[in-house]
């Protein structure tokens, strides 16, 4: 049974008509970057809760989650409508194994996301660990339309801070947009365009993380297996660590 803390909305930033970020003030929650908490609201006398990854840096004053409005989803619709000062329940404990301490390898870290799956990577990239462990870090964010490329100023700051070690590629699949890649991630892995674009190759010392749409995760994993990479399991370490969002 979850133990609930009382949180208050500090900011509800709407990026598009379906994407939003909730910043909440709440008592300190200890977590490792990449983990998730549950958010809950009481709806018609019933507490409805769902897990959401934390986007903020561990140790920061407020917590932040990046969410999408789910068609027919009761909770995401209510959360999207919240205003500063409104109450949200937050699970006392964070959970999950989609963290860098579960990842092996040290050459290049490939962080591949679709949609809101970019959230946990933004938290990881605020910590020292990836920058100390990996020679190169590639953040790849696949969305259908340009307007869904959230958190661009945070990403630009990382590019300024780590101009050699860090690469970001936006992937926009349903609009032709200069400066972005235009095919789905598995295609970009299969046809070599991703590696070409980043001037890097997948090898046994690479670490790949996949987060977001479960079909994207499954298709990328299949493509990476074709390249000789293996799924990372606690009982059998491999190069590819996955988190499915639904
Ligand atoms: P999405 O459909 O996951 O698309 C995001 C990106 O992933 C797009 O570039 C898309 O390419 C690509 N993609 C989709 N399937 C792929 C595959 N099999 N292989 C490789 N790339 C793939 O968009 P989203 O907005 O994040 O989520 C879609 C829907 O899922 C939303 O309506 C949302 O409400 C619902 N949903 C989300 C959650 C959640 O927790 N995030 C939970 C439940 C339901 P294309 O443009 O080519 O499709």
Coordinates of N, CA and C in Angstrom, one line a residue, residues 28-166:
X28 N 11.0 16.2 0.8 CA 12.1 15.6 0.0 C 11.8 14.1 -0.2
X29 N 12.0 13.7 -1.5 CA 11.9 12.3 -1.9 C 13.3 11.8 -2.3
X30 N 13.9 10.8 -1.7 CA 15.2 10.3 -2.2 C 14.9 9.4 -3.4
X31 N 15.7 9.7 -4.5 CA 15.6 8.8 -5.7 C 16.9 8.8 -6.4
X32 N 17.0 7.8 -7.3 CA 18.1 7.8 -8.3 C 17.6 8.2 -9.6
X33 N 18.4 9.0 -10.3 CA 17.9 9.5 -11.6 C 17.5 8.4 -12.5
X34 N 16.3 8.5 -13.1 CA 15.7 7.4 -13.9 C 14.5 6.7 -13.2
X35 N 14.4 6.9 -11.9 CA 13.3 6.3 -11.2 C 12.0 7.0 -11.3
X36 N 10.9 6.4 -10.9 CA 9.6 7.0 -11.0 C 8.9 7.1 -9.6
X37 N 8.0 8.0 -9.5 CA 7.1 8.0 -8.4 C 5.7 7.8 -8.9
X38 N 4.7 7.7 -8.0 CA 3.3 7.7 -8.4 C 2.7 9.1 -8.0
X39 N 1.9 9.6 -8.9 CA 1.0 10.8 -8.6 C -0.4 10.3 -8.5
X40 N -1.2 10.9 -7.6 CA -2.6 10.4 -7.4 C -3.5 11.6 -7.1
X41 N -4.7 11.5 -7.5 CA -5.8 12.4 -7.2 C -7.0 11.6 -6.7
X42 N -7.8 12.2 -5.9 CA -9.0 11.6 -5.5 C -10.1 12.0 -6.5
X43 N -10.6 11.0 -7.2 CA -11.7 11.3 -8.2 C -12.9 10.5 -7.8
X44 N -14.0 11.2 -7.6 CA -15.3 10.6 -7.1 C -15.1 9.6 -6.0
X45 N -14.3 10.1 -5.0 CA -14.1 9.2 -3.8 C -13.1 8.1 -3.9
X46 N -12.5 8.0 -5.1 CA -11.5 6.9 -5.3 C -10.1 7.6 -5.6
X47 N -9.1 7.0 -4.9 CA -7.7 7.6 -5.2 C -7.2 6.9 -6.5
X48 N -6.9 7.7 -7.5 CA -6.4 7.1 -8.7 C -5.0 7.5 -8.9
X49 N -4.1 6.5 -9.1 CA -2.7 6.7 -9.1 C -2.0 6.1 -10.4
X50 N -1.0 6.8 -10.9 CA -0.2 6.3 -12.0 C 1.3 6.6 -11.8
X51 N 2.2 5.7 -12.3 CA 3.6 6.0 -12.2 C 4.1 7.0 -13.2
X52 N 4.9 7.9 -12.8 CA 5.5 8.9 -13.7 C 7.0 9.1 -13.4
X53 N 7.9 9.1 -14.4 CA 9.3 9.3 -14.2 C 9.6 10.7 -13.7
X54 N 10.6 10.8 -12.9 CA 11.1 12.1 -12.4 C 12.1 12.7 -13.4
X55 N 11.8 14.0 -13.7 CA 12.7 14.7 -14.7 C 13.7 15.6 -14.0
X56 N 13.4 15.9 -12.8 CA 14.3 16.8 -12.0 C 15.6 16.1 -11.5
X57 N 16.5 16.9 -11.1 CA 17.8 16.4 -10.6 C 17.5 15.8 -9.2
X58 N 18.1 14.7 -8.8 CA 18.0 14.2 -7.4 C 18.5 15.4 -6.5
X59 N 17.8 15.6 -5.4 CA 18.2 16.6 -4.4 C 17.6 17.9 -4.7
X60 N 16.9 18.1 -5.8 CA 16.3 19.5 -6.0 C 15.1 19.7 -5.2
X61 N 14.8 21.0 -5.0 CA 13.7 21.3 -4.0 C 12.3 20.8 -4.5
X62 N 12.0 21.0 -5.8 CA 10.7 20.5 -6.3 C 10.9 19.3 -7.1
X63 N 9.8 18.5 -7.3 CA 9.9 17.4 -8.3 C 9.2 17.8 -9.6
X64 N 9.5 17.2 -10.7 CA 8.9 17.5 -11.9 C 8.7 16.2 -12.7
X65 N 7.5 16.1 -13.4 CA 7.2 15.0 -14.2 C 6.7 15.5 -15.6
X66 N 7.0 14.8 -16.7 CA 6.7 15.2 -18.0 C 5.6 14.2 -18.5
X67 N 4.4 14.7 -18.8 CA 3.2 13.8 -19.0 C 2.6 14.1 -20.4
X68 N 1.9 13.0 -20.8 CA 1.0 13.2 -22.0 C -0.4 12.9 -21.6
X69 N -1.3 13.6 -22.3 CA -2.7 13.4 -22.1 C -3.1 12.0 -22.8
X70 N -3.6 11.1 -22.0 CA -3.9 9.8 -22.5 C -5.4 9.8 -23.0
X71 N -5.7 9.4 -24.2 CA -7.1 9.4 -24.6 C -7.9 8.6 -23.6
X72 N -9.0 9.1 -23.1 CA -9.9 8.4 -22.1 C -9.2 8.2 -20.8
X73 N -8.0 8.8 -20.6 CA -7.3 8.6 -19.3 C -7.9 9.6 -18.3
X74 N -8.4 9.1 -17.2 CA -9.0 10.0 -16.2 C -8.0 10.8 -15.5
X75 N -6.9 10.2 -15.1 CA -5.9 10.9 -14.3 C -5.2 12.0 -15.1
X76 N -4.7 11.6 -16.2 CA -3.9 12.6 -17.0 C -4.7 13.8 -17.4
X77 N -6.0 13.6 -17.6 CA -6.9 14.7 -17.9 C -7.0 15.7 -16.7
X78 N -7.2 15.1 -15.6 CA -7.3 15.9 -14.3 C -6.0 16.6 -14.0
X79 N -4.9 15.9 -14.2 CA -3.6 16.5 -13.9 C -3.3 17.6 -14.8
X80 N -3.7 17.5 -16.1 CA -3.4 18.6 -17.1 C -4.2 19.8 -16.7
X81 N -5.3 19.7 -16.0 CA -6.1 20.9 -15.7 C -5.7 21.6 -14.4
X82 N -4.7 21.0 -13.6 CA -4.4 21.6 -12.3 C -3.7 22.9 -12.5
X83 N -3.9 23.7 -11.4 CA -3.3 25.1 -11.4 C -2.4 25.2 -10.2
X84 N -1.5 26.2 -10.2 CA -0.6 26.4 -9.1 C -1.4 26.4 -7.8
X85 N -0.9 25.7 -6.7 CA -1.5 25.7 -5.4 C -2.4 24.5 -5.3
X86 N -2.8 23.8 -6.4 CA -3.7 22.7 -6.2 C -2.9 21.5 -5.6
X87 N -3.7 20.6 -5.0 CA -3.1 19.5 -4.2 C -3.0 18.2 -5.1
X88 N -1.8 17.6 -5.0 CA -1.6 16.3 -5.7 C -1.0 15.3 -4.7
X89 N -1.3 14.1 -4.7 CA -0.7 13.1 -3.8 C 0.5 12.5 -4.5
X90 N 1.6 12.4 -3.7 CA 2.9 11.9 -4.3 C 3.3 10.7 -3.5
X91 N 3.7 9.6 -4.1 CA 4.1 8.4 -3.4 C 5.4 8.8 -2.6
X92 N 5.5 8.2 -1.4 CA 6.7 8.6 -0.6 C 8.0 8.0 -1.1
X93 N 7.9 6.9 -1.8 CA 9.0 6.2 -2.3 C 9.1 6.3 -3.8
X94 N 10.3 6.4 -4.3 CA 10.6 6.3 -5.8 C 11.0 4.8 -6.1
X95 N 10.7 4.3 -7.3 CA 11.0 2.9 -7.6 C 11.6 2.9 -9.0
X96 N 12.0 1.7 -9.4 CA 12.4 1.4 -10.8 C 13.9 1.1 -10.9
X97 N 14.2 0.4 -12.0 CA 15.6 0.0 -12.3 C 16.2 0.6 -13.5
X98 N 15.5 1.6 -14.1 CA 16.0 2.2 -15.3 C 17.0 3.3 -14.9
X99 N 18.1 2.9 -14.3 CA 19.0 3.8 -13.8 C 20.4 3.5 -14.3
X100 N 21.3 4.5 -14.2 CA 22.7 4.2 -14.7 C 23.5 3.2 -13.9
X101 N 23.1 3.0 -12.7 CA 23.8 2.0 -11.9 C 23.5 0.5 -12.3
X102 N 22.4 0.4 -13.2 CA 22.0 -0.9 -13.7 C 22.7 -1.1 -15.1
X103 N 23.4 -0.1 -15.6 CA 23.9 -0.1 -17.0 C 25.4 -0.5 -17.0
X104 N 25.8 -1.4 -17.9 CA 27.2 -1.7 -18.1 C 27.7 -1.0 -19.3
X105 N 29.1 -0.9 -19.5 CA 29.7 -0.3 -20.6 C 30.2 1.1 -20.3
X106 N 31.1 1.6 -21.1 CA 31.7 2.9 -20.9 C 32.1 3.7 -22.1
X107 N 32.0 3.1 -23.3 CA 32.4 3.9 -24.5 C 31.4 5.0 -24.7
X108 N 30.2 4.6 -25.3 CA 29.2 5.6 -25.6 C 27.9 5.2 -25.0
X109 N 27.2 6.2 -24.5 CA 25.9 6.1 -23.9 C 24.9 6.6 -24.9
X110 N 24.0 5.7 -25.4 CA 23.0 6.1 -26.4 C 21.6 6.2 -25.6
X111 N 21.1 7.4 -25.5 CA 19.8 7.5 -24.8 C 18.7 7.8 -25.8
X112 N 17.9 6.7 -26.0 CA 16.9 6.8 -27.1 C 15.5 6.9 -26.5
X113 N 14.7 7.9 -26.9 CA 13.4 8.1 -26.3 C 12.4 8.4 -27.4
X114 N 11.1 8.0 -27.1 CA 10.0 8.6 -27.9 C 9.1 9.3 -26.9
X115 N 8.6 10.4 -27.4 CA 7.6 11.2 -26.6 C 8.1 11.6 -25.3
X116 N 7.3 11.3 -24.2 CA 7.6 11.7 -22.9 C 8.7 10.8 -22.3
X117 N 9.2 9.8 -23.0 CA 10.2 8.9 -22.6 C 11.6 9.6 -22.4
X118 N 11.7 10.9 -22.8 CA 12.9 11.7 -22.7 C 13.1 12.0 -21.2
X119 N 12.0 12.0 -20.4 CA 12.1 12.5 -19.0 C 13.2 12.0 -18.2
X120 N 13.3 10.6 -18.0 CA 14.3 10.1 -17.1 C 15.7 10.5 -17.5
X121 N 16.0 10.6 -18.9 CA 17.3 11.0 -19.3 C 17.7 12.4 -18.9
X122 N 16.7 13.3 -18.8 CA 17.0 14.7 -18.4 C 17.4 14.7 -17.0
X123 N 16.8 13.8 -16.2 CA 17.3 13.7 -14.8 C 18.7 13.2 -14.7
X124 N 18.9 12.1 -15.4 CA 20.3 11.5 -15.4 C 21.4 12.5 -15.8
X125 N 21.0 13.3 -16.9 CA 22.1 14.2 -17.4 C 22.3 15.4 -16.5
X126 N 21.5 15.5 -15.4 CA 21.9 16.6 -14.4 C 22.8 16.0 -13.4
X127 N 23.1 14.7 -13.4 CA 24.0 14.2 -12.4 C 25.4 14.0 -13.0
X128 N 26.4 13.8 -12.2 CA 27.8 13.7 -12.7 C 28.1 12.3 -13.3
X129 N 27.3 11.3 -12.9 CA 27.7 9.9 -13.3 C 27.9 9.7 -14.8
X130 N 26.9 10.1 -15.7 CA 27.1 9.8 -17.1 C 28.4 10.5 -17.7
X131 N 28.6 11.7 -17.2 CA 29.7 12.5 -17.8 C 31.1 11.9 -17.3
X132 N 31.1 11.3 -16.1 CA 32.3 10.7 -15.6 C 32.6 9.3 -16.2
X133 N 31.5 8.6 -16.6 CA 31.6 7.2 -17.0 C 31.8 7.0 -18.5
X134 N 31.1 7.9 -19.3 CA 31.1 7.6 -20.7 C 31.9 8.6 -21.5
X135 N 32.6 8.1 -22.6 CA 33.3 9.0 -23.4 C 32.4 9.9 -24.2
X136 N 31.3 9.3 -24.7 CA 30.4 10.1 -25.5 C 29.0 9.8 -25.1
X137 N 28.1 10.8 -25.2 CA 26.7 10.6 -24.8 C 25.8 11.2 -25.9
X138 N 24.9 10.3 -26.4 CA 24.0 10.7 -27.5 C 22.6 10.7 -27.0
X139 N 21.9 11.8 -27.1 CA 20.5 11.9 -26.7 C 19.7 12.0 -28.0
X140 N 18.8 11.0 -28.2 CA 18.0 10.9 -29.4 C 16.5 10.9 -29.0
X141 N 15.8 11.9 -29.5 CA 14.4 12.1 -29.1 C 13.5 12.1 -30.3
X142 N 12.7 11.0 -30.4 CA 11.7 10.9 -31.5 C 10.3 11.4 -31.2
X143 N 9.9 12.3 -32.0 CA 8.5 12.8 -31.9 C 7.9 12.9 -33.3
X144 N 6.6 13.0 -33.3 CA 5.9 13.1 -34.6 C 6.1 14.5 -35.2
X145 N 5.9 15.5 -34.3 CA 5.9 16.9 -34.8 C 6.8 17.8 -34.0
X146 N 7.4 18.8 -34.7 CA 8.3 19.7 -34.1 C 7.9 20.2 -32.7
X147 N 6.6 20.6 -32.6 CA 6.0 21.2 -31.4 C 6.2 20.2 -30.2
X148 N 6.4 19.0 -30.5 CA 6.5 18.0 -29.4 C 8.0 17.9 -28.8
X149 N 8.9 18.7 -29.4 CA 10.3 18.7 -28.9 C 10.4 19.5 -27.7
X150 N 10.0 19.0 -26.5 CA 10.0 19.8 -25.3 C 11.4 19.9 -24.7
X151 N 11.6 20.7 -23.7 CA 12.8 20.9 -22.9 C 14.0 21.3 -23.8
X152 N 13.8 22.1 -24.9 CA 14.9 22.4 -25.8 C 15.9 23.4 -25.1
X153 N 15.5 24.2 -24.1 CA 16.5 25.1 -23.5 C 17.4 24.3 -22.6
X154 N 16.8 23.4 -21.9 CA 17.6 22.5 -21.0 C 18.7 21.7 -21.9
X155 N 18.2 21.2 -23.0 CA 19.1 20.5 -23.9 C 20.2 21.4 -24.5
X156 N 19.8 22.6 -24.8 CA 20.8 23.6 -25.4 C 21.9 23.9 -24.3
X157 N 21.5 24.0 -23.0 CA 22.4 24.2 -22.0 C 23.4 23.1 -21.9
X158 N 22.9 21.8 -22.0 CA 23.8 20.7 -22.0 C 24.8 20.7 -23.1
X159 N 24.3 21.1 -24.3 CA 25.2 21.2 -25.5 C 26.3 22.2 -25.3
X160 N 25.9 23.4 -24.6 CA 26.9 24.4 -24.3 C 28.0 23.9 -23.3
X161 N 27.4 23.1 -22.3 CA 28.3 22.7 -21.2 C 29.2 21.6 -21.6
X162 N 28.8 20.7 -22.5 CA 29.6 19.5 -22.9 C 29.7 19.5 -24.4
X163 N 30.3 20.4 -25.1 CA 30.3 20.5 -26.5 C 30.9 19.4 -27.2
X164 N 31.9 18.7 -26.6 CA 32.5 17.6 -27.3 C 31.9 16.2 -26.9
X165 N 31.5 16.1 -25.7 CA 31.1 14.8 -25.2 C 29.6 14.5 -25.5
X166 N 28.8 15.6 -25.7 CA 27.4 15.4 -25.8 C 26.9 15.7 -27.2

